Amino acid sequence: AVYQASGKAAPEDVSGSAMGARALRNAALGYLSAAGDTALAAAQLSHAGNMTEKLAALANLVDAPGAAREDALQSFYAQWSGTPLVLDKWFSVQARSNAADTLARVQALATHKAMDLRNPNRVRALIGAFTANPAKFHDKSGEGYRLLADFVLLLDETNPQIAARLVTGLGTWRRFDPARQDLMKAELERILARETLSRNTYELAAKALA
């Protein structure tokens, strides 16, 4: 009822009340999707008149692995692959997902044909968004930290400026429990162990460990 009642604002209406109604509608959609009802999210993705509602629907579908998720991602990509800023959102929404396979998906997206490691915005859209995903990046396995360090080392060879900025994702290790601290520090040490590491990346990694 909340979802249906809050969906009456015109797509072009940017008033406070309209934006609030959309936020309420998207929150209700989140609860419904979490309960297993993805049909409303799929319908909103297809018929929403603004990008905010489309992305909210896509995010909910991405959190629920299955045919509906894959169909949504494919259709969104087909429609928006020629619009770089929107395509960045397509990468980000997957990297921020709560789905169990998010790490594997991020690894796969790193080799997607639309992934350009020379493009700072695209790198931030995928790897930066993943480091901002607390549940997945800080998984107790340490796989998230390892993935980030792998990207830092890869990017350092061709774009050390981007690589250096990504190091900051490991620089917050003091905020976490001892087990995660050890895992994050181990990846910083692995980065620093590369003899050909760029000056920028070396300085930030060394500072993070100091």
mmCIF file of N, CA and C in Angstrom, residues 4-89:
data_model
loop_
_atom_site.group_PDB
_atom_site.id
_atom_site.type_symbol
_atom_site.label_atom_id
_atom_site.label_comp_id
_atom_site.label_asym_id
_atom_site.label_seq_id
_atom_site.Cartn_x
_atom_site.Cartn_y
_atom_site.Cartn_z
ATOM 1 N N GLN A 4 2.406 1.761 -3.516
ATOM 2 C CA GLN A 4 1.451 2.263 -4.503
ATOM 3 C C GLN A 4 1.050 3.707 -4.215
ATOM 4 N N ALA A 5 0.861 4.031 -2.947
ATOM 5 C CA ALA A 5 0.383 5.368 -2.580
ATOM 6 C C ALA A 5 1.419 6.452 -2.802
ATOM 7 N N SER A 6 2.695 6.081 -2.786
ATOM 8 C CA SER A 6 3.752 7.093 -2.907
ATOM 9 C C SER A 6 4.270 7.241 -4.328
ATOM 10 N N GLY A 7 3.579 6.691 -5.297
ATOM 11 C CA GLY A 7 4.076 6.722 -6.661
ATOM 12 C C GLY A 7 3.349 7.655 -7.593
ATOM 13 N N LYS A 8 2.767 8.715 -7.060
ATOM 14 C CA LYS A 8 1.942 9.589 -7.889
ATOM 15 C C LYS A 8 2.653 10.852 -8.375
ATOM 16 N N ALA A 9 3.871 11.110 -7.913
ATOM 17 C CA ALA A 9 4.589 12.314 -8.332
ATOM 18 C C ALA A 9 5.016 12.192 -9.792
ATOM 19 N N ALA A 10 4.926 13.290 -10.526
ATOM 20 C CA ALA A 10 5.357 13.291 -11.923
ATOM 21 C C ALA A 10 6.869 13.100 -11.989
ATOM 22 N N PRO A 11 7.372 12.382 -12.992
ATOM 23 C CA PRO A 11 8.805 12.117 -13.094
ATOM 24 C C PRO A 11 9.665 13.372 -13.085
ATOM 25 N N GLU A 12 9.146 14.459 -13.667
ATOM 26 C CA GLU A 12 9.936 15.694 -13.761
ATOM 27 C C GLU A 12 9.791 16.586 -12.530
ATOM 28 N N ASP A 13 8.967 16.190 -11.577
ATOM 29 C CA ASP A 13 8.728 16.991 -10.370
ATOM 30 C C ASP A 13 9.903 16.838 -9.409
ATOM 31 N N VAL A 14 10.629 17.944 -9.158
ATOM 32 C CA VAL A 14 11.795 17.895 -8.267
ATOM 33 C C VAL A 14 11.529 18.648 -6.966
ATOM 34 N N SER A 15 10.272 18.838 -6.633
ATOM 35 C CA SER A 15 9.933 19.491 -5.370
ATOM 36 C C SER A 15 10.292 18.583 -4.203
ATOM 37 N N GLY A 16 10.383 19.174 -3.020
ATOM 38 C CA GLY A 16 10.728 18.395 -1.845
ATOM 39 C C GLY A 16 9.746 17.278 -1.570
ATOM 40 N N SER A 17 8.469 17.566 -1.746
ATOM 41 C CA SER A 17 7.455 16.542 -1.486
ATOM 42 C C SER A 17 7.551 15.389 -2.478
ATOM 43 N N ALA A 18 7.835 15.720 -3.745
ATOM 44 C CA ALA A 18 7.956 14.674 -4.759
ATOM 45 C C ALA A 18 9.183 13.808 -4.505
ATOM 46 N N MET A 19 10.287 14.454 -4.149
ATOM 47 C CA MET A 19 11.505 13.698 -3.865
ATOM 48 C C MET A 19 11.319 12.815 -2.636
ATOM 49 N N GLY A 20 10.601 13.340 -1.638
ATOM 50 C CA GLY A 20 10.322 12.543 -0.450
ATOM 51 C C GLY A 20 9.450 11.342 -0.766
ATOM 52 N N ALA A 21 8.471 11.558 -1.635
ATOM 53 C CA ALA A 21 7.584 10.460 -2.029
ATOM 54 C C ALA A 21 8.359 9.371 -2.761
ATOM 55 N N ARG A 22 9.295 9.796 -3.618
ATOM 56 C CA ARG A 22 10.102 8.804 -4.340
ATOM 57 C C ARG A 22 10.979 8.021 -3.369
ATOM 58 N N ALA A 23 11.553 8.724 -2.399
ATOM 59 C CA ALA A 23 12.400 8.053 -1.413
ATOM 60 C C ALA A 23 11.593 7.022 -0.626
ATOM 61 N N LEU A 24 10.376 7.400 -0.232
ATOM 62 C CA LEU A 24 9.506 6.477 0.501
ATOM 63 C C LEU A 24 9.133 5.283 -0.375
ATOM 64 N N ARG A 25 8.830 5.567 -1.626
ATOM 65 C CA ARG A 25 8.452 4.508 -2.570
ATOM 66 C C ARG A 25 9.607 3.526 -2.761
ATOM 67 N N ASN A 26 10.820 4.058 -2.905
ATOM 68 C CA ASN A 26 11.974 3.192 -3.113
ATOM 69 C C ASN A 26 12.315 2.393 -1.858
ATOM 70 N N ALA A 27 12.091 2.998 -0.685
ATOM 71 C CA ALA A 27 12.306 2.259 0.562
ATOM 72 C C ALA A 27 11.321 1.099 0.668
ATOM 73 N N ALA A 28 10.066 1.362 0.329
ATOM 74 C CA ALA A 28 9.054 0.300 0.351
ATOM 75 C C ALA A 28 9.404 -0.796 -0.651
ATOM 76 N N LEU A 29 9.910 -0.374 -1.808
ATOM 77 C CA LEU A 29 10.316 -1.345 -2.824
ATOM 78 C C LEU A 29 11.431 -2.237 -2.296
ATOM 79 N N GLY A 30 12.345 -1.642 -1.532
ATOM 80 C CA GLY A 30 13.436 -2.414 -0.958
ATOM 81 C C GLY A 30 12.942 -3.508 -0.030
ATOM 82 N N TYR A 31 11.979 -3.173 0.815
ATOM 83 C CA TYR A 31 11.422 -4.172 1.731
ATOM 84 C C TYR A 31 10.693 -5.277 0.971
ATOM 85 N N LEU A 32 9.939 -4.891 -0.043
ATOM 86 C CA LEU A 32 9.205 -5.880 -0.824
ATOM 87 C C LEU A 32 10.159 -6.814 -1.572
ATOM 88 N N SER A 33 11.217 -6.240 -2.130
ATOM 89 C CA SER A 33 12.188 -7.049 -2.870
ATOM 90 C C SER A 33 12.926 -7.996 -1.933
ATOM 91 N N ALA A 34 13.267 -7.495 -0.737
ATOM 92 C CA ALA A 34 13.961 -8.331 0.241
ATOM 93 C C ALA A 34 13.098 -9.511 0.665
ATOM 94 N N ALA A 35 11.792 -9.314 0.604
ATOM 95 C CA ALA A 35 10.857 -10.385 0.970
ATOM 96 C C ALA A 35 10.628 -11.363 -0.182
ATOM 97 N N GLY A 36 11.273 -11.110 -1.321
ATOM 98 C CA GLY A 36 11.184 -12.036 -2.439
ATOM 99 C C GLY A 36 10.311 -11.601 -3.590
ATOM 100 N N ASP A 37 9.690 -10.428 -3.488
ATOM 101 C CA ASP A 37 8.819 -9.938 -4.562
ATOM 102 C C ASP A 37 9.621 -9.027 -5.488
ATOM 103 N N THR A 38 10.150 -9.584 -6.574
ATOM 104 C CA THR A 38 10.960 -8.801 -7.506
ATOM 105 C C THR A 38 10.149 -8.261 -8.679
ATOM 106 N N ALA A 39 8.887 -8.656 -8.768
ATOM 107 C CA ALA A 39 8.065 -8.231 -9.905
ATOM 108 C C ALA A 39 7.874 -6.720 -9.922
ATOM 109 N N LEU A 40 7.667 -6.121 -8.756
ATOM 110 C CA LEU A 40 7.478 -4.671 -8.697
ATOM 111 C C LEU A 40 8.751 -3.940 -9.100
ATOM 112 N N ALA A 41 9.897 -4.447 -8.662
ATOM 113 C CA ALA A 41 11.165 -3.817 -9.030
ATOM 114 C C ALA A 41 11.387 -3.902 -10.537
ATOM 115 N N ALA A 42 11.074 -5.040 -11.113
ATOM 116 C CA ALA A 42 11.222 -5.206 -12.563
ATOM 117 C C ALA A 42 10.298 -4.252 -13.311
ATOM 118 N N ALA A 43 9.082 -4.096 -12.811
ATOM 119 C CA ALA A 43 8.133 -3.184 -13.450
ATOM 120 C C ALA A 43 8.594 -1.741 -13.323
ATOM 121 N N GLN A 44 9.123 -1.382 -12.148
ATOM 122 C CA GLN A 44 9.601 -0.012 -11.953
ATOM 123 C C GLN A 44 10.791 0.272 -12.855
ATOM 124 N N LEU A 45 11.675 -0.694 -13.002
ATOM 125 C CA LEU A 45 12.828 -0.507 -13.879
ATOM 126 C C LEU A 45 12.379 -0.238 -15.311
ATOM 127 N N SER A 46 11.362 -0.928 -15.747
ATOM 128 C CA SER A 46 10.882 -0.788 -17.127
ATOM 129 C C SER A 46 10.119 0.503 -17.366
ATOM 130 N N HIS A 47 9.377 0.961 -16.354
ATOM 131 C CA HIS A 47 8.436 2.056 -16.589
ATOM 132 C C HIS A 47 8.763 3.358 -15.869
ATOM 133 N N ALA A 48 9.764 3.371 -15.007
ATOM 134 C CA ALA A 48 10.084 4.596 -14.264
ATOM 135 C C ALA A 48 10.439 5.726 -15.218
ATOM 136 N N GLY A 49 10.021 6.933 -14.854
ATOM 137 C CA GLY A 49 10.263 8.081 -15.719
ATOM 138 C C GLY A 49 11.505 8.867 -15.379
ATOM 139 N N ASN A 50 12.253 8.443 -14.357
ATOM 140 C CA ASN A 50 13.493 9.144 -14.018
ATOM 141 C C ASN A 50 14.550 8.139 -13.584
ATOM 142 N N MET A 51 15.808 8.558 -13.664
ATOM 143 C CA MET A 51 16.913 7.651 -13.403
ATOM 144 C C MET A 51 16.995 7.233 -11.939
ATOM 145 N N THR A 52 16.584 8.097 -11.023
ATOM 146 C CA THR A 52 16.619 7.745 -9.605
ATOM 147 C C THR A 52 15.804 6.486 -9.335
ATOM 148 N N GLU A 53 14.606 6.442 -9.892
ATOM 149 C CA GLU A 53 13.740 5.283 -9.667
ATOM 150 C C GLU A 53 14.232 4.058 -10.432
ATOM 151 N N LYS A 54 14.801 4.278 -11.611
ATOM 152 C CA LYS A 54 15.348 3.150 -12.366
ATOM 153 C C LYS A 54 16.496 2.498 -11.599
ATOM 154 N N LEU A 55 17.393 3.329 -11.058
ATOM 155 C CA LEU A 55 18.547 2.792 -10.342
ATOM 156 C C LEU A 55 18.143 2.119 -9.038
ATOM 157 N N ALA A 56 17.133 2.668 -8.372
ATOM 158 C CA ALA A 56 16.641 2.034 -7.147
ATOM 159 C C ALA A 56 16.082 0.649 -7.457
ATOM 160 N N ALA A 57 15.343 0.552 -8.548
ATOM 161 C CA ALA A 57 14.789 -0.743 -8.950
ATOM 162 C C ALA A 57 15.902 -1.714 -9.317
ATOM 163 N N LEU A 58 16.885 -1.229 -10.073
ATOM 164 C CA LEU A 58 17.991 -2.089 -10.478
ATOM 165 C C LEU A 58 18.763 -2.588 -9.263
ATOM 166 N N ALA A 59 18.999 -1.706 -8.295
ATOM 167 C CA ALA A 59 19.735 -2.095 -7.090
ATOM 168 C C ALA A 59 19.020 -3.215 -6.346
ATOM 169 N N ASN A 60 17.717 -3.120 -6.255
ATOM 170 C CA ASN A 60 16.954 -4.169 -5.574
ATOM 171 C C ASN A 60 16.997 -5.486 -6.331
ATOM 172 N N LEU A 61 16.974 -5.421 -7.639
ATOM 173 C CA LEU A 61 17.048 -6.637 -8.438
ATOM 174 C C LEU A 61 18.433 -7.264 -8.364
ATOM 175 N N VAL A 62 19.455 -6.436 -8.308
ATOM 176 C CA VAL A 62 20.827 -6.941 -8.242
ATOM 177 C C VAL A 62 21.083 -7.677 -6.929
ATOM 178 N N ASP A 63 20.382 -7.296 -5.887
ATOM 179 C CA ASP A 63 20.550 -7.962 -4.593
ATOM 180 C C ASP A 63 19.915 -9.350 -4.552
ATOM 181 N N ALA A 64 19.157 -9.700 -5.576
ATOM 182 C CA ALA A 64 18.447 -10.983 -5.595
ATOM 183 C C ALA A 64 18.906 -11.825 -6.780
ATOM 184 N N PRO A 65 19.955 -12.649 -6.606
ATOM 185 C CA PRO A 65 20.473 -13.456 -7.712
ATOM 186 C C PRO A 65 19.387 -14.303 -8.368
ATOM 187 N N GLY A 66 19.453 -14.374 -9.671
ATOM 188 C CA GLY A 66 18.468 -15.160 -10.409
ATOM 189 C C GLY A 66 18.224 -14.577 -11.782
ATOM 190 N N ALA A 67 17.268 -15.133 -12.470
ATOM 191 C CA ALA A 67 16.977 -14.707 -13.838
ATOM 192 C C ALA A 67 16.548 -13.255 -13.907
ATOM 193 N N ALA A 68 15.774 -12.802 -12.920
ATOM 194 C CA ALA A 68 15.303 -11.415 -12.932
ATOM 195 C C ALA A 68 16.477 -10.447 -12.862
ATOM 196 N N ARG A 69 17.476 -10.789 -12.063
ATOM 197 C CA ARG A 69 18.656 -9.932 -11.962
ATOM 198 C C ARG A 69 19.391 -9.849 -13.294
ATOM 199 N N GLU A 70 19.642 -10.988 -13.890
ATOM 200 C CA GLU A 70 20.407 -10.995 -15.136
ATOM 201 C C GLU A 70 19.653 -10.288 -16.254
ATOM 202 N N ASP A 71 18.355 -10.489 -16.312
ATOM 203 C CA ASP A 71 17.545 -9.806 -17.329
ATOM 204 C C ASP A 71 17.604 -8.296 -17.138
ATOM 205 N N ALA A 72 17.510 -7.860 -15.877
ATOM 206 C CA ALA A 72 17.530 -6.428 -15.581
ATOM 207 C C ALA A 72 18.865 -5.808 -15.959
ATOM 208 N N LEU A 73 19.946 -6.475 -15.614
ATOM 209 C CA LEU A 73 21.274 -5.944 -15.920
ATOM 210 C C LEU A 73 21.509 -5.879 -17.425
ATOM 211 N N GLN A 74 21.084 -6.896 -18.125
ATOM 212 C CA GLN A 74 21.272 -6.916 -19.578
ATOM 213 C C GLN A 74 20.454 -5.834 -20.268
ATOM 214 N N SER A 75 19.211 -5.669 -19.840
ATOM 215 C CA SER A 75 18.364 -4.668 -20.489
ATOM 216 C C SER A 75 18.847 -3.254 -20.177
ATOM 217 N N PHE A 76 19.282 -3.025 -18.938
ATOM 218 C CA PHE A 76 19.788 -1.703 -18.569
ATOM 219 C C PHE A 76 21.059 -1.394 -19.358
ATOM 220 N N TYR A 77 21.939 -2.375 -19.466
ATOM 221 C CA TYR A 77 23.177 -2.179 -20.223
ATOM 222 C C TYR A 77 22.872 -1.900 -21.693
ATOM 223 N N ALA A 78 21.966 -2.648 -22.259
ATOM 224 C CA ALA A 78 21.620 -2.456 -23.670
ATOM 225 C C ALA A 78 21.084 -1.054 -23.925
ATOM 226 N N GLN A 79 20.339 -0.529 -22.973
ATOM 227 C CA GLN A 79 19.734 0.791 -23.154
ATOM 228 C C GLN A 79 20.714 1.927 -22.907
ATOM 229 N N TRP A 80 21.644 1.747 -21.954
ATOM 230 C CA TRP A 80 22.463 2.864 -21.496
ATOM 231 C C TRP A 80 23.963 2.708 -21.717
ATOM 232 N N SER A 81 24.385 1.685 -22.428
ATOM 233 C CA SER A 81 25.822 1.454 -22.599
ATOM 234 C C SER A 81 26.523 2.595 -23.331
ATOM 235 N N GLY A 82 25.766 3.396 -24.071
ATOM 236 C CA GLY A 82 26.364 4.520 -24.784
ATOM 237 C C GLY A 82 26.412 5.806 -23.991
ATOM 238 N N THR A 83 25.975 5.758 -22.736
ATOM 239 C CA THR A 83 25.972 6.945 -21.873
ATOM 240 C C THR A 83 26.921 6.697 -20.709
ATOM 241 N N PRO A 84 28.157 7.196 -20.780
ATOM 242 C CA PRO A 84 29.186 6.855 -19.789
ATOM 243 C C PRO A 84 28.790 7.058 -18.335
ATOM 244 N N LEU A 85 28.163 8.180 -18.011
ATOM 245 C CA LEU A 85 27.822 8.442 -16.612
ATOM 246 C C LEU A 85 26.803 7.436 -16.078
ATOM 247 N N VAL A 86 25.857 7.065 -16.912
ATOM 248 C CA VAL A 86 24.859 6.079 -16.489
ATOM 249 C C VAL A 86 25.490 4.694 -16.425
ATOM 250 N N LEU A 87 26.391 4.408 -17.354
ATOM 251 C CA LEU A 87 27.065 3.111 -17.338
ATOM 252 C C LEU A 87 27.925 2.967 -16.081
ATOM 253 N N ASP A 88 28.500 4.061 -15.620
ATOM 254 C CA ASP A 88 29.233 4.019 -14.351
ATOM 255 C C ASP A 88 28.316 3.544 -13.225
ATOM 256 N N LYS A 89 27.073 4.005 -13.246
ATOM 257 C CA LYS A 89 26.104 3.597 -12.226
ATOM 258 C C LYS A 89 25.806 2.103 -12.332
#
